[in-house]
Short mmCIF file of N, CA and C in Angstrom, two decimals:
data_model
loop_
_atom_site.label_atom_id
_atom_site.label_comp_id
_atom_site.label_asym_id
_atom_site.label_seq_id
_atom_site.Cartn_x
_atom_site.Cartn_y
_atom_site.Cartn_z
N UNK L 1 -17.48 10.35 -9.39
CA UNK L 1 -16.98 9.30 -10.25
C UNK L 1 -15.49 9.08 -10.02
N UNK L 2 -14.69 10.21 -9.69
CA UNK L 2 -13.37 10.13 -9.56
C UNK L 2 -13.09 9.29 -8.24
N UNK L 3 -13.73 9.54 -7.45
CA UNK L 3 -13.46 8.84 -5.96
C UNK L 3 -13.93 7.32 -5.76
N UNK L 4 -14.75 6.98 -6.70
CA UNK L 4 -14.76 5.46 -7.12
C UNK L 4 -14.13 4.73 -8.07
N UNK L 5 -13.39 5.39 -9.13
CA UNK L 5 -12.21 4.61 -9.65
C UNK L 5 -10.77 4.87 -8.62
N UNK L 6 -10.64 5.56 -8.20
CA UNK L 6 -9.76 5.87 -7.25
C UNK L 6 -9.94 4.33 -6.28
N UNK L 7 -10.99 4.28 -5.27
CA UNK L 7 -11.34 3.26 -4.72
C UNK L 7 -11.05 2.03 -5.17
N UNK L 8 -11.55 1.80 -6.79
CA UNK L 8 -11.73 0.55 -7.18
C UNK L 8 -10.11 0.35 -7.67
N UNK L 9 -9.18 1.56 -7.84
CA UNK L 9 -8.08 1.40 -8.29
C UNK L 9 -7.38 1.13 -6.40
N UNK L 10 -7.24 1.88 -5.76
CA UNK L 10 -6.76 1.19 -4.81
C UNK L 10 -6.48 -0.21 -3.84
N UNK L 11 -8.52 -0.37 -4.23
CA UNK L 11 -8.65 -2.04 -3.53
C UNK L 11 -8.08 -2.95 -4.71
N UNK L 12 -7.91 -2.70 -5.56
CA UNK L 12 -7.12 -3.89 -6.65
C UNK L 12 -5.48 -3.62 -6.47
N UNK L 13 -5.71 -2.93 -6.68
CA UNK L 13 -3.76 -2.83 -6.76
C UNK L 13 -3.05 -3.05 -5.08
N UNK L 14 -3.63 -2.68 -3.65
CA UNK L 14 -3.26 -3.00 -2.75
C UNK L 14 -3.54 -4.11 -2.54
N UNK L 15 -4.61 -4.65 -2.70
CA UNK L 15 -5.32 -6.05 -2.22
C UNK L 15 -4.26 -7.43 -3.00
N UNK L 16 -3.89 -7.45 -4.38
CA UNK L 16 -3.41 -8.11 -4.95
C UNK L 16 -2.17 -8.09 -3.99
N UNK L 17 -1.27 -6.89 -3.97
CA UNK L 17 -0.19 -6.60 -3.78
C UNK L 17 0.07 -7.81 -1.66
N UNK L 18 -0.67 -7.29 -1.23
CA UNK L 18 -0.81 -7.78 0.11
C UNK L 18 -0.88 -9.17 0.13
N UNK L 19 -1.99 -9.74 -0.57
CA UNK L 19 -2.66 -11.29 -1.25
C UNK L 19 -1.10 -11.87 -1.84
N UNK L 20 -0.39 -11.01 -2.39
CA UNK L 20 1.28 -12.20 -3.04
C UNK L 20 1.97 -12.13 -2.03
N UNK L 21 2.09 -10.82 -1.32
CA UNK L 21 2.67 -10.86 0.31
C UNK L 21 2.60 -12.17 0.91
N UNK L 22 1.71 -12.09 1.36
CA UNK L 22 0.93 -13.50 2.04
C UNK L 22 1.19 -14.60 1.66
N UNK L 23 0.95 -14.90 0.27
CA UNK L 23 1.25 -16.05 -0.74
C UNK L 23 2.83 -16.22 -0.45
N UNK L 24 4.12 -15.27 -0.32
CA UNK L 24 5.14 -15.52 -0.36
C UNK L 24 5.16 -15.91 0.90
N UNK L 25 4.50 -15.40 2.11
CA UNK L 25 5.05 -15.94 3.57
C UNK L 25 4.55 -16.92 3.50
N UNK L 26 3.42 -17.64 2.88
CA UNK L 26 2.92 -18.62 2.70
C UNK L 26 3.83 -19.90 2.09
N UNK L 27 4.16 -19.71 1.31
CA UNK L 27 4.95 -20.32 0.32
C UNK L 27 6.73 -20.70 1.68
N UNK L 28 6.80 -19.71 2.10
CA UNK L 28 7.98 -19.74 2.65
C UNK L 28 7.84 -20.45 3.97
N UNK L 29 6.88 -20.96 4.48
CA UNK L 29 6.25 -21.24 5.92
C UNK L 29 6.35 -23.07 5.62
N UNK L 30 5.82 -23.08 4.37
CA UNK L 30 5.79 -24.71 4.02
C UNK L 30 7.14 -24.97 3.22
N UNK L 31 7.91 -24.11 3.03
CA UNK L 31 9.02 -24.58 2.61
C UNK L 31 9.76 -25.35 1.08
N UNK L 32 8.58 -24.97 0.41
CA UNK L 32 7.86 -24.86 -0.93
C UNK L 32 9.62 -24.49 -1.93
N UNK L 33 9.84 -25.33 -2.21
CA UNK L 33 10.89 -24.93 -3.42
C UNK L 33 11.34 -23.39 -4.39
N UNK L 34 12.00 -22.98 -4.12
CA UNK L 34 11.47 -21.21 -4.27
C UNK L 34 11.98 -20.99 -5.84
N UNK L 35 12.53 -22.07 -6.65
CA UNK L 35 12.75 -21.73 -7.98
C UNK L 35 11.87 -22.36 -9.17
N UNK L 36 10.44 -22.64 -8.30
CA UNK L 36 8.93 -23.07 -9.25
C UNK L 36 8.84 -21.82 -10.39
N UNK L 37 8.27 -21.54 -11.25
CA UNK L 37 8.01 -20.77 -11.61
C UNK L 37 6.77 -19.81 -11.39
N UNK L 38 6.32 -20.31 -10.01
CA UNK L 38 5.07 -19.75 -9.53
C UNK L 38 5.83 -18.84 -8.53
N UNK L 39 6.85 -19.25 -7.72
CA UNK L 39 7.53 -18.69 -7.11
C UNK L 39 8.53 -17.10 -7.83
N UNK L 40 8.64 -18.11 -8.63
CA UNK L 40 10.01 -16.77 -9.26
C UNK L 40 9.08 -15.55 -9.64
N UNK L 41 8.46 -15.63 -9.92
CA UNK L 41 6.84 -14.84 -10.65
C UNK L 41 6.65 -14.01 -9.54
N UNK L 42 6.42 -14.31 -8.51
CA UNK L 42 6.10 -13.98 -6.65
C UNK L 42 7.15 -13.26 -6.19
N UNK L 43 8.59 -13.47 -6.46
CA UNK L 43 9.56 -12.80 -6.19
C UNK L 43 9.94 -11.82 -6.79
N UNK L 44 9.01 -11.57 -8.32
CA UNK L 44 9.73 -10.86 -9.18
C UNK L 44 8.62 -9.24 -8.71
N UNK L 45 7.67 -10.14 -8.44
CA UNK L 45 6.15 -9.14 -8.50
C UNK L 45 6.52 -8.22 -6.92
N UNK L 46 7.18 -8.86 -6.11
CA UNK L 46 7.22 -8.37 -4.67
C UNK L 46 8.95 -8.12 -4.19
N UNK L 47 9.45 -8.29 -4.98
CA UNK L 47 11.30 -8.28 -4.09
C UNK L 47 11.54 -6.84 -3.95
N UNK L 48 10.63 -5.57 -5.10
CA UNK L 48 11.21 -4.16 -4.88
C UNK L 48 10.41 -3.87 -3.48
N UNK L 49 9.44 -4.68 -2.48
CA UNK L 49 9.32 -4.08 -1.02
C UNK L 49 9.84 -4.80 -0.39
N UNK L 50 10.17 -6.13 -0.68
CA UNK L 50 10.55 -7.07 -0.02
C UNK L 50 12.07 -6.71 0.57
N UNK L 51 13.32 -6.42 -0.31
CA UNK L 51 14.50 -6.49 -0.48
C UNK L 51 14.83 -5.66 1.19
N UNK L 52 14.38 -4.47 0.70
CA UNK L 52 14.46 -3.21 1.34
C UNK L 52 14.18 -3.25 2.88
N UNK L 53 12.92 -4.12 2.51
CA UNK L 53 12.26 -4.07 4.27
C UNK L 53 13.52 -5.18 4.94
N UNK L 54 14.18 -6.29 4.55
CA UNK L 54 14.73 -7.14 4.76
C UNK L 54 16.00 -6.78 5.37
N UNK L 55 16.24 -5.61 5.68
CA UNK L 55 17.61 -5.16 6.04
C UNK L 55 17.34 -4.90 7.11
N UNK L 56 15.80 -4.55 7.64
CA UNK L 56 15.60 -4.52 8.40
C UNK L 56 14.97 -5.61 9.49
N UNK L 57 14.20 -6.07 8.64
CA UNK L 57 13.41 -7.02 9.46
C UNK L 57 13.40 -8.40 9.28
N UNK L 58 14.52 -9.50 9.90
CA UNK L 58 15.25 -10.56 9.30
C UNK L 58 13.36 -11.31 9.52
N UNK L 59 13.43 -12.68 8.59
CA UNK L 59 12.66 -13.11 8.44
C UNK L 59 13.42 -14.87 9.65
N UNK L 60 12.27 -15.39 9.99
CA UNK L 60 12.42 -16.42 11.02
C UNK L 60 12.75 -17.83 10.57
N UNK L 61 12.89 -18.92 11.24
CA UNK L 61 13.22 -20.30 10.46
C UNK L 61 11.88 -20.79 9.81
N UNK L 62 10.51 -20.40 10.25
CA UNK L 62 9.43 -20.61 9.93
C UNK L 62 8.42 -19.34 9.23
N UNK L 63 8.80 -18.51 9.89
CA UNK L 63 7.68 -17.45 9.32
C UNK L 63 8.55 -16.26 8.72
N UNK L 64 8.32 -16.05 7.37
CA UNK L 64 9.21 -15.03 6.69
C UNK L 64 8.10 -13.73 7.06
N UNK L 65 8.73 -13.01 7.85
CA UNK L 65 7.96 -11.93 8.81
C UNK L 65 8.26 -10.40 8.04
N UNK L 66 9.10 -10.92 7.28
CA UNK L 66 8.80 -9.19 6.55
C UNK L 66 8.16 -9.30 5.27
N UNK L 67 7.68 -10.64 4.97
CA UNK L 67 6.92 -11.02 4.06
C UNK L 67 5.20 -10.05 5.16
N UNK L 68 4.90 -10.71 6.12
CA UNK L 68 4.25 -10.20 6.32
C UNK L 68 3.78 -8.81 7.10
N UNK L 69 5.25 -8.46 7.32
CA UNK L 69 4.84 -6.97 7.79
C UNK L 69 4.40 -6.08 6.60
N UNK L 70 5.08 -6.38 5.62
CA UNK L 70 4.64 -5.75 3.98
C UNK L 70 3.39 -6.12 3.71
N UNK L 71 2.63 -7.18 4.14
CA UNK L 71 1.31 -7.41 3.79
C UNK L 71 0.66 -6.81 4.97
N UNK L 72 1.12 -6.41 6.26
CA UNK L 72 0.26 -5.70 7.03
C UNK L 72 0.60 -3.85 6.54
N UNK L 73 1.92 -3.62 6.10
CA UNK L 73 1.66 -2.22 5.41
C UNK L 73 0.75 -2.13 4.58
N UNK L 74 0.97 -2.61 3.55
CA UNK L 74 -0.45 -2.63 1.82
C UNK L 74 -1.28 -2.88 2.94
N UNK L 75 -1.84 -3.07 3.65
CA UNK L 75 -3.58 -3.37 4.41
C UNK L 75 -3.65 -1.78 5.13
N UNK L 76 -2.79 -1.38 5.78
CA UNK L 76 -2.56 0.15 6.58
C UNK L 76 -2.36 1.38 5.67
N UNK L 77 -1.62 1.01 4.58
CA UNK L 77 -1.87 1.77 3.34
C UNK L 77 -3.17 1.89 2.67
N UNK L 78 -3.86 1.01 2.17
CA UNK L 78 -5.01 0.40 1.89
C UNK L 78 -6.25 1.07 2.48
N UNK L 79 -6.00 1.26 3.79
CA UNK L 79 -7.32 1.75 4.45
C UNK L 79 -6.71 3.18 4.74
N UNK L 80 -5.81 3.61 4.39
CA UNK L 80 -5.49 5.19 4.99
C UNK L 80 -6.43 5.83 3.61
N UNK L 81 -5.60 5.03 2.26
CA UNK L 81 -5.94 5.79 1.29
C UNK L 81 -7.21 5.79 0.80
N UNK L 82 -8.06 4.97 1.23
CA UNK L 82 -9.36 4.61 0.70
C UNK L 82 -10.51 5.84 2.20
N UNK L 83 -9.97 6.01 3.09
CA UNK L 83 -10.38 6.80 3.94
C UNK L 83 -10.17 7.92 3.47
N UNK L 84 -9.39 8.10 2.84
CA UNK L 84 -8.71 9.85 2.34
C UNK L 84 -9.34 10.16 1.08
N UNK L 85 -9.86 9.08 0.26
CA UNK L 85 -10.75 9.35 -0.74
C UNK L 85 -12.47 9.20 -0.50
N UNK L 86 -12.96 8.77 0.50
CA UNK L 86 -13.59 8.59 1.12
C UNK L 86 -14.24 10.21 1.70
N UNK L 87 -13.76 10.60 2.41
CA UNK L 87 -13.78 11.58 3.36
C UNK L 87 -13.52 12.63 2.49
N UNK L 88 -11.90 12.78 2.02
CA UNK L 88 -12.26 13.99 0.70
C UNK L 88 -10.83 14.83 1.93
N UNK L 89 -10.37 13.74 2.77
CA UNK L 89 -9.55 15.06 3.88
C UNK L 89 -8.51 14.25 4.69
N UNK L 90 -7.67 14.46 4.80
CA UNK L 90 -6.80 13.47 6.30
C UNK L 90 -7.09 13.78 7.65
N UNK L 91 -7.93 14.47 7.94
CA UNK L 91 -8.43 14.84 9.58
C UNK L 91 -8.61 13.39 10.34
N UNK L 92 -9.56 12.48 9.32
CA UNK L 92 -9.80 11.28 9.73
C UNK L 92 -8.40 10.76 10.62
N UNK L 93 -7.42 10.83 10.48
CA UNK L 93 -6.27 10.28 10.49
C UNK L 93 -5.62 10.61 12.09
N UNK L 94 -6.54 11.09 12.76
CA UNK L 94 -6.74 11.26 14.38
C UNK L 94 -6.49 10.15 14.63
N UNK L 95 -7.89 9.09 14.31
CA UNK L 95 -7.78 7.78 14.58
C UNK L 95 -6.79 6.83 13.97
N UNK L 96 -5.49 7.14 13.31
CA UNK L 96 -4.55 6.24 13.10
C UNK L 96 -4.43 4.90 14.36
N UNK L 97 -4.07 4.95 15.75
CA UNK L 97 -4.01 3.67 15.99
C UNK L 97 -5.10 2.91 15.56
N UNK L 98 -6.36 3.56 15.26
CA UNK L 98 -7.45 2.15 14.69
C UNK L 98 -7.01 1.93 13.31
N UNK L 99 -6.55 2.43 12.98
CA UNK L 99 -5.78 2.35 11.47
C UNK L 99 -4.77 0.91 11.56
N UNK L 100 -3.88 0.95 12.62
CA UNK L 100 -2.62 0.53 12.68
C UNK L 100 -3.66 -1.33 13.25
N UNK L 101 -4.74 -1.38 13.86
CA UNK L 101 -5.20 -2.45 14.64
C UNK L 101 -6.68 -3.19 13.29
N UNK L 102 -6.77 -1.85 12.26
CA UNK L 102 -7.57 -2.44 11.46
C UNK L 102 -7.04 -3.03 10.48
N UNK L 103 -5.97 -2.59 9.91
CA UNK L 103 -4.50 -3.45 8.97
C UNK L 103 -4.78 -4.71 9.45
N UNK L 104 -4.38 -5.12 10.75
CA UNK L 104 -4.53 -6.31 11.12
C UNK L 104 -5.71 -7.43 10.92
N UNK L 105 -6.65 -6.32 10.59
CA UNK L 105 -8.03 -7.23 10.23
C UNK L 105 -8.18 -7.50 8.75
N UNK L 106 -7.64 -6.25 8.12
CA UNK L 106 -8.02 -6.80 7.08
C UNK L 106 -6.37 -7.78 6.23
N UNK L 107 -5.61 -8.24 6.95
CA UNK L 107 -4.21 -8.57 6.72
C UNK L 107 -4.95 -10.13 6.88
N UNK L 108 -5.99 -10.35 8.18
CA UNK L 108 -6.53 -11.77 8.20
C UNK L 108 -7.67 -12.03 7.21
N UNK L 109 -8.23 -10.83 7.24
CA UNK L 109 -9.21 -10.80 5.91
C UNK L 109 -8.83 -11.30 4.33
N UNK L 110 -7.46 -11.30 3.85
CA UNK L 110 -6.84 -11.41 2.79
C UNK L 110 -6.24 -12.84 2.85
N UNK L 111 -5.93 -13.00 4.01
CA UNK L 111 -5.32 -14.36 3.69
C UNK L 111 -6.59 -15.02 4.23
N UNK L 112 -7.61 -15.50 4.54
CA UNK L 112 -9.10 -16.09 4.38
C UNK L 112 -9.53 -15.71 3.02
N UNK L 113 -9.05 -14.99 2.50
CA UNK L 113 -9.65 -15.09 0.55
C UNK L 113 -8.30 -15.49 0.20
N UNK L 114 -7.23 -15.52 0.20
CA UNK L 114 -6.43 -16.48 -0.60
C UNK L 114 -6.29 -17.96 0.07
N UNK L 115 -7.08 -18.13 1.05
CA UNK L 115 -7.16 -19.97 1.35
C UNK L 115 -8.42 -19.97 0.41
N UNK L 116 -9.53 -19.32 0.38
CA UNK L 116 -10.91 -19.29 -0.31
C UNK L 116 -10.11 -19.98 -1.99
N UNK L 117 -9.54 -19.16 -2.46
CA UNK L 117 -9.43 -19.25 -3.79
C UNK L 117 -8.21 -20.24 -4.40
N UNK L 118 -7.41 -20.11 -3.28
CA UNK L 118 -6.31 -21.59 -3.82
C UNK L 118 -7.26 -22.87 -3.49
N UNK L 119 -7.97 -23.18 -2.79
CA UNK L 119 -8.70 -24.25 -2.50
C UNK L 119 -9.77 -24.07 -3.24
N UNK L 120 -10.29 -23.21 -3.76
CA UNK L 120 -11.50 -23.39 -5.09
C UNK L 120 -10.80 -23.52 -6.42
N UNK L 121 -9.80 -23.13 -6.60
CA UNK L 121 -8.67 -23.57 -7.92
C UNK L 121 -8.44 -24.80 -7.84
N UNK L 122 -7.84 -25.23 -6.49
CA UNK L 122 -7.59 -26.66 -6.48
C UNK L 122 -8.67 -27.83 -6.73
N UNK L 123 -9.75 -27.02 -5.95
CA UNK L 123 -10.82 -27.83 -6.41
C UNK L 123 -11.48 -28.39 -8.04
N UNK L 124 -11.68 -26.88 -8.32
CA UNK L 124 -11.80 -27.34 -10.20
C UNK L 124 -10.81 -27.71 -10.67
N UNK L 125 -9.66 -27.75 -10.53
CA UNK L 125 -8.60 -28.32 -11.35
C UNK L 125 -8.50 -29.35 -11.16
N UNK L 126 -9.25 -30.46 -9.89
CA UNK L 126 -9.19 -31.44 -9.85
C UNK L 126 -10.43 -32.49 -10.63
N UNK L 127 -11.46 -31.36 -11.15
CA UNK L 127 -12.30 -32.10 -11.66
C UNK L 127 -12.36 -32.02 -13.00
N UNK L 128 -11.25 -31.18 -13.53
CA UNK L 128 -11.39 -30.70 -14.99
C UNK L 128 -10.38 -30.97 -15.33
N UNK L 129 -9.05 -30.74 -14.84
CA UNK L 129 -7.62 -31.17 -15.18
C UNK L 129 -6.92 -31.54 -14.46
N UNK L 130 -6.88 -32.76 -13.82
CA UNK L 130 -6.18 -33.46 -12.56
C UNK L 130 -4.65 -33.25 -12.62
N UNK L 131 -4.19 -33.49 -14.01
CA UNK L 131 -2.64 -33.91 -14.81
C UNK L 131 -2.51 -32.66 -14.47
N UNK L 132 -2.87 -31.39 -14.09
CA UNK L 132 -2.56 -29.62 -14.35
C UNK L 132 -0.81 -29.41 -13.78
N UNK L 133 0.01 -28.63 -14.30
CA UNK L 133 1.22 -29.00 -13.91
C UNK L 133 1.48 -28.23 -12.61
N UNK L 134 0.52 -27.61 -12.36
CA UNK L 134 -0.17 -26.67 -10.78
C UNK L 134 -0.42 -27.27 -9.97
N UNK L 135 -0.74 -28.91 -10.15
CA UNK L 135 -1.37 -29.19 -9.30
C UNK L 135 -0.58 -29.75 -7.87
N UNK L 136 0.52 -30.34 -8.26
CA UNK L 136 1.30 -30.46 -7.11
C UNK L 136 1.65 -29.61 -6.32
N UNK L 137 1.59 -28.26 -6.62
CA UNK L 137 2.02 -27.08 -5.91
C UNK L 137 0.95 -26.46 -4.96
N UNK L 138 -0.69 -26.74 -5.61
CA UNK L 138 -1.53 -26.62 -4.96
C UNK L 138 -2.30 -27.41 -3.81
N UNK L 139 -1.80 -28.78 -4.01
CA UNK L 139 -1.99 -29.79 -2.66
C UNK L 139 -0.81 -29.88 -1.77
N UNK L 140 0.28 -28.86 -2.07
CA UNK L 140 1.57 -29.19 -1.01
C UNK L 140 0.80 -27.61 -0.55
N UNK L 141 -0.05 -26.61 -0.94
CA UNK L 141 -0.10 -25.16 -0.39
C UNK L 141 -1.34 -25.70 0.36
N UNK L 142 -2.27 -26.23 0.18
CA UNK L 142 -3.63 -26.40 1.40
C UNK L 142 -3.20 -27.85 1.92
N UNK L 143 -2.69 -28.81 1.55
CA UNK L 143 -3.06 -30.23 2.72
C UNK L 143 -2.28 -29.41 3.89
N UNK L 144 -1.59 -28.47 4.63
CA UNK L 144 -1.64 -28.39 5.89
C UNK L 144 -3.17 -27.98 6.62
N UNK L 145 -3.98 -27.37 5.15
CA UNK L 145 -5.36 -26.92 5.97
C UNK L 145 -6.03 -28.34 5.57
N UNK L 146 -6.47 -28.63 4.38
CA UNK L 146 -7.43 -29.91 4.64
C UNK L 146 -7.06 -31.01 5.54
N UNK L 147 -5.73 -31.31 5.30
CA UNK L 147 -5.61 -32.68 6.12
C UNK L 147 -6.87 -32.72 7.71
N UNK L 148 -6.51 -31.82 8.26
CA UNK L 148 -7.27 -31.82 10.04
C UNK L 148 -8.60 -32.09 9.33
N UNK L 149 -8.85 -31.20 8.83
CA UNK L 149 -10.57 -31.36 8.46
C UNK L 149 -10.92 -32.97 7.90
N UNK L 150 -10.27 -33.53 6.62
CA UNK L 150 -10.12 -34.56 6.60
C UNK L 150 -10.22 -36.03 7.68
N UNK L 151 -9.39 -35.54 8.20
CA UNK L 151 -8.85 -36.63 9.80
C UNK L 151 -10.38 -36.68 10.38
N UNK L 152 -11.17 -35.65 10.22
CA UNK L 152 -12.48 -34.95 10.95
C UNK L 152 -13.81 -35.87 10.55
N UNK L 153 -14.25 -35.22 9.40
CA UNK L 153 -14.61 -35.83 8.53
C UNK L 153 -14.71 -37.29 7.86
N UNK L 154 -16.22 -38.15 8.14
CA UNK L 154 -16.10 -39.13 7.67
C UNK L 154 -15.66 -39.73 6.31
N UNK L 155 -15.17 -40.80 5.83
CA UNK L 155 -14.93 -41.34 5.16
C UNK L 155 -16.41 -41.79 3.81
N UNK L 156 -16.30 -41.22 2.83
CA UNK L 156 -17.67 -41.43 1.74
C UNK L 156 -16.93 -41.82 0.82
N UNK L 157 -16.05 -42.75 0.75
CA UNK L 157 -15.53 -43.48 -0.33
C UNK L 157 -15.21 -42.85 -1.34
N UNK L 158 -14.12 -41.81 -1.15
CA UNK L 158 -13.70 -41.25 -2.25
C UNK L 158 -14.20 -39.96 -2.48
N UNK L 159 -15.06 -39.69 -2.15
CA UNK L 159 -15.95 -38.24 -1.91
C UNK L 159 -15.20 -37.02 -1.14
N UNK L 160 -14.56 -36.16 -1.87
CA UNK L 160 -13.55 -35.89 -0.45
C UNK L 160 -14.53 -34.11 -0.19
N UNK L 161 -15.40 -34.44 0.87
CA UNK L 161 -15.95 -32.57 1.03
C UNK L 161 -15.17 -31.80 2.06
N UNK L 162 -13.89 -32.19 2.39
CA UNK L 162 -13.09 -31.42 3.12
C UNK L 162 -12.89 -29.70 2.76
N UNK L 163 -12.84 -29.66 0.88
CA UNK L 163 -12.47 -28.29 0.62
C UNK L 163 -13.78 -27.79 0.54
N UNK L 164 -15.25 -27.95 0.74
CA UNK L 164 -15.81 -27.41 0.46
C UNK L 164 -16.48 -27.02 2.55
N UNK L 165 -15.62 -28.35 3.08
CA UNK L 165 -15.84 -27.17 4.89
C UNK L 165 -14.91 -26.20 5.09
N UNK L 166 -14.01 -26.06 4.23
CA UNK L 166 -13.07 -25.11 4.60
C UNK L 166 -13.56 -23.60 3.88
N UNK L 167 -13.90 -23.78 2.48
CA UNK L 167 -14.42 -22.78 2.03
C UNK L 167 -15.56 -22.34 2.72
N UNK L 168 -16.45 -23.08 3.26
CA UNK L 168 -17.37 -22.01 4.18
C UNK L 168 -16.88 -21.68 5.65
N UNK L 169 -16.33 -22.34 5.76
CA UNK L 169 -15.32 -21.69 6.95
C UNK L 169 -14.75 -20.61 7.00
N UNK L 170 -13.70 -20.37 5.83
CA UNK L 170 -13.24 -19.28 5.13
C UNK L 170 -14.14 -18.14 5.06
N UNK L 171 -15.60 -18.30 4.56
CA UNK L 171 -16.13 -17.41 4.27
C UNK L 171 -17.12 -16.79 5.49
N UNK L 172 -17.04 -17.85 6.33
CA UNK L 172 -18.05 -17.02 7.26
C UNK L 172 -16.96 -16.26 8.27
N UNK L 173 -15.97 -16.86 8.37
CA UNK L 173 -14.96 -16.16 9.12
C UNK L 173 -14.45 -14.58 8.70
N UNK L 174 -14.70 -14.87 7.24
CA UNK L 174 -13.99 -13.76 6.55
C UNK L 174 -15.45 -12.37 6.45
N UNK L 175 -16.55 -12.97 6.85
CA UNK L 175 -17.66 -11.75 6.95
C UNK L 175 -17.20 -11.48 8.24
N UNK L 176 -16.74 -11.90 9.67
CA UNK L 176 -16.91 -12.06 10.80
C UNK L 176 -15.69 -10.69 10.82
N UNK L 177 -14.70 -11.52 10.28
CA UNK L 177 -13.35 -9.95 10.54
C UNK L 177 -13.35 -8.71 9.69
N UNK L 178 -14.43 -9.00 8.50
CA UNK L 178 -15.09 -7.75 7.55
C UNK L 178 -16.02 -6.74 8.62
N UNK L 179 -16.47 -7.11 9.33
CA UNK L 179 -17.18 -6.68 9.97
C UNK L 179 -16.51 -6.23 11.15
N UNK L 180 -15.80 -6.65 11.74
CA UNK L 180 -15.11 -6.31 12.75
C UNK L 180 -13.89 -5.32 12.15
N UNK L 181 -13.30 -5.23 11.19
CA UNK L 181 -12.25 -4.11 10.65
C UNK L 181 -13.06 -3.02 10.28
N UNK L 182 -14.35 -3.04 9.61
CA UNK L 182 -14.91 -1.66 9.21
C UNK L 182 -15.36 -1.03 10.71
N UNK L 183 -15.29 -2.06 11.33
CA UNK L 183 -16.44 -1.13 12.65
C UNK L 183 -15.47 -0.48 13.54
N UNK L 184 -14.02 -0.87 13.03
CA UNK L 184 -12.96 -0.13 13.91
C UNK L 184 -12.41 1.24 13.38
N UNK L 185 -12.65 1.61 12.48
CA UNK L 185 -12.19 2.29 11.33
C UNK L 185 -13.41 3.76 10.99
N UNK L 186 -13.57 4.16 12.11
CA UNK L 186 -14.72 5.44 11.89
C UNK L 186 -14.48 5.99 10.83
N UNK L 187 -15.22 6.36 9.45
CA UNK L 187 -15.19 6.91 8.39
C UNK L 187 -16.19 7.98 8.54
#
């Protein structure tokens, strides 16, 4: 029983933690106004790894990269510790470079569930509360993904099923690198 709240306490508290990671390189990639209050919230939740790593690892004109090296640590953290409760031992920990190459999977794994879920937010909020004061923040965070699909996609007069090809997109992609990170990761 202990080694499954352990588990269920790890995949929540890393997973979130990695998921605002992301959200901030995210946020910082589109160039997103950084004193929203969705933002300040994001900065407040992440600046004690953020700050630190930043002395080291300058972030780019486009991609704030220690935004995401911190979301590839929490993913390498993530699977060390869930292996170590798992197993009951650190021997496992031979295989660290699959450690260091499965981070990476599940780092793409996380951001394919936070396109999943900002684009299913966006979605109901557009059918339940259009006026939402979220909502501008949430069509400036996916039209770089719907638009292509859109452009793609015929025209049904107003019908827009762009977010609902992306969400299965999202999701079959996201079994595809689920599958491919556990199978790297001998437990």
């Amino acid at each position: 029983m202990f080694s499954e709240v352990a588990l269920f306490l790890i995949h929540i508290v890393l997973s979130l933690l990695g998921t605002i990671l992301l959200l901030r390189a995210w946020v910082y990639a589109l160039r997103i106004h950084p004193f929203n209050p969705y933002s300040q919230a994001m900065f407040k939740v992440t600046d004690w790894l953020i700050m630190p790593l930043r002395r080291v690892i300058k972030s780019g004109n486009h991609w704030d990269w220690t935004s995401l090296f911190a979301a590839w640590l929490s993913a390498l953290v993530y699977l060390v510790l869930s292996a170590m409760v798992l197993t009951g031992s650190v021997s496992m920990l031979s295989n660290f470079p699959m450690f260091l190459l499965a981070a990476v999977f599940t780092v793409l794994r996380w951001t394919l569930s936070l396109i999943f879920w900002v684009v299913l937010l966006q979605a109901l909020l557009s059918w339940i509360q259009p006026q939402s004061p979220s909502m501008p923040l949430l069509r400036s965070i996916t039209a770089p993904l719907l638009d292509p699909i859109r452009r793609v996609l015929p025209d049904l007069g107003g019908l827009d099923l762009s977010p609902l090809v992306l969400l299965l997109l999202t999701q079959v992609l996201n079994m595809v690198i689920t599958r491919t990170a556990f199978s790297l990761v001998p437990i």
